[in-house]
XYZ file of C-alpha atoms in Angstrom:
153
model
C -5.725 -44.146 -12.183
C -7.378 -46.002 -14.759
C -6.422 -47.023 -18.260
C -7.835 -44.024 -19.755
C -6.032 -41.121 -18.096
C -2.978 -40.240 -19.205
C 0.413 -40.108 -16.787
C 0.637 -36.983 -15.183
C 4.470 -37.003 -16.319
C 3.299 -37.534 -19.895
C 1.488 -34.652 -19.574
C 3.944 -32.518 -17.881
C 7.005 -33.647 -20.304
C 5.114 -33.647 -24.010
C 1.877 -32.314 -23.640
C -1.211 -33.058 -23.271
C -1.599 -34.183 -27.110
C 1.485 -37.189 -27.018
C -0.780 -38.241 -23.682
C -3.490 -38.973 -26.337
C -5.791 -36.036 -25.141
C -7.711 -34.613 -27.812
C -7.991 -31.208 -28.119
C -9.342 -30.700 -31.381
C -8.129 -28.464 -34.046
C -6.452 -25.003 -33.661
C -9.038 -22.663 -33.719
C -12.078 -25.316 -33.425
C -12.936 -23.428 -30.336
C -12.958 -20.157 -32.083
C -15.685 -21.485 -34.616
C -12.815 -21.507 -37.258
C -12.629 -24.162 -40.082
C -9.727 -26.683 -39.679
C -9.084 -25.997 -43.678
C -8.465 -23.296 -46.181
C -9.776 -19.698 -46.042
C -10.032 -18.764 -42.097
C -8.678 -21.078 -40.777
C -5.902 -20.494 -37.943
C -2.721 -19.652 -39.789
C 0.210 -22.070 -39.188
C 3.463 -21.348 -37.755
C 5.764 -21.637 -40.774
C 3.631 -18.912 -42.684
C 3.453 -16.581 -39.432
C 7.508 -16.785 -39.685
C 7.754 -16.475 -43.592
C 5.133 -13.238 -43.163
C 7.643 -11.861 -40.890
C 10.950 -12.867 -42.245
C 9.558 -11.308 -45.342
C 8.720 -8.485 -43.338
C 11.645 -7.897 -41.382
C 13.672 -8.073 -44.712
C 11.709 -5.240 -46.297
C 12.447 -3.281 -43.156
C 15.991 -3.623 -42.446
C 17.448 -3.899 -46.025
C 14.547 -1.881 -48.601
C 13.876 0.682 -46.372
C 16.664 1.219 -43.595
C 19.673 0.499 -45.923
C 18.295 1.205 -49.252
C 15.646 4.177 -48.681
C 17.040 6.249 -45.392
C 20.945 4.927 -46.218
C 21.240 4.228 -42.355
C 23.304 1.322 -41.578
C 21.231 -0.987 -39.206
C 24.608 -2.494 -37.464
C 25.484 1.075 -36.118
C 21.478 2.095 -35.425
C 19.665 -1.585 -34.723
C 16.434 0.467 -33.229
C 16.415 2.008 -36.531
C 14.986 -1.403 -38.626
C 12.667 -2.279 -35.323
C 10.804 1.403 -35.374
C 10.177 0.821 -39.157
C 9.200 -2.188 -38.667
C 6.609 -1.155 -36.323
C 5.314 1.981 -38.112
C 4.824 0.145 -41.250
C 3.203 -2.868 -39.406
C 0.633 -0.352 -37.481
C -0.223 1.530 -41.049
C -0.313 -1.546 -43.084
C -2.508 -3.882 -40.989
C -4.522 -0.890 -39.643
C -5.714 -0.087 -43.125
C -5.490 -3.223 -44.629
C -5.145 -6.345 -42.398
C -1.816 -7.181 -43.631
C 1.498 -6.344 -44.321
C 3.315 -7.208 -47.273
C 4.964 -10.012 -45.681
C 1.337 -11.250 -44.461
C 0.249 -11.097 -48.280
C 2.733 -12.933 -49.791
C 2.416 -15.506 -47.076
C -1.356 -15.674 -47.821
C -2.749 -14.726 -44.198
C -4.245 -12.028 -42.662
C -4.563 -10.749 -39.438
C -8.558 -10.631 -38.354
C -10.493 -9.410 -35.158
C -12.169 -12.054 -33.577
C -15.573 -10.842 -35.473
C -14.175 -11.727 -38.125
C -13.529 -8.278 -39.909
C -10.406 -6.249 -39.630
C -8.722 -5.018 -36.501
C -9.588 -1.466 -35.271
C -6.485 0.829 -34.699
C -6.361 0.412 -30.862
C -5.525 -3.715 -31.056
C -3.278 -3.423 -33.940
C -1.284 -0.883 -32.266
C -1.379 -2.928 -28.877
C -0.514 -6.039 -30.711
C 2.262 -3.860 -32.565
C 4.273 -3.167 -29.278
C 3.944 -6.828 -27.885
C 5.014 -8.080 -31.151
C 8.317 -5.465 -31.427
C 9.023 -7.267 -27.684
C 9.080 -10.415 -29.903
C 8.615 -12.038 -25.559
C 4.617 -12.229 -26.135
C 4.473 -13.584 -29.101
C 6.702 -16.668 -28.323
C 4.019 -17.398 -25.606
C 0.883 -18.888 -27.507
C -2.265 -20.927 -26.833
C -3.206 -24.412 -28.823
C -5.155 -21.929 -31.191
C -1.875 -20.638 -31.861
C -2.844 -17.326 -30.903
C 0.419 -15.839 -29.084
C -0.042 -13.264 -26.287
C -0.170 -10.059 -28.363
C -2.749 -11.894 -30.074
C -4.971 -12.436 -27.336
C -4.144 -9.380 -25.671
C -5.584 -7.559 -29.091
C -8.445 -9.849 -29.604
C -6.668 -10.645 -33.113
C -6.475 -13.834 -34.796
C -3.838 -14.690 -37.796
C -5.870 -16.751 -40.151
C -5.347 -18.110 -43.935
C -6.643 -15.440 -46.816
């Protein structure tokens, strides 16, 4: 083994970046800029948008508007979240949380995603696990399946 190659334990335990392998910045393979508008969104913005959207769906819509207790009917906030996500991302390319966090969902060609990919993406997002499986471009499984990417505005 040469000095330039990482030990197999370094790549397995800490990932390729910790072994000194340069993978580029997230989005480089997709032809996106490293910083600024159009760059791949970081996890902080995405989680902030998700929390904002979840609070709107759970508190504002489910409790205040529909007068339902989310503890008694936990499927209602998830259904409200899915409906608002499909409608808002399908029409505007972003939810209220995305707007406040300064991000949007984009198709890989740069435009707004089409309705069917948004529907598929939403179903996978509500399942949660696909969103936790992501690649080096910060695209979750739900992004890869729907051929979308979350970028900064």
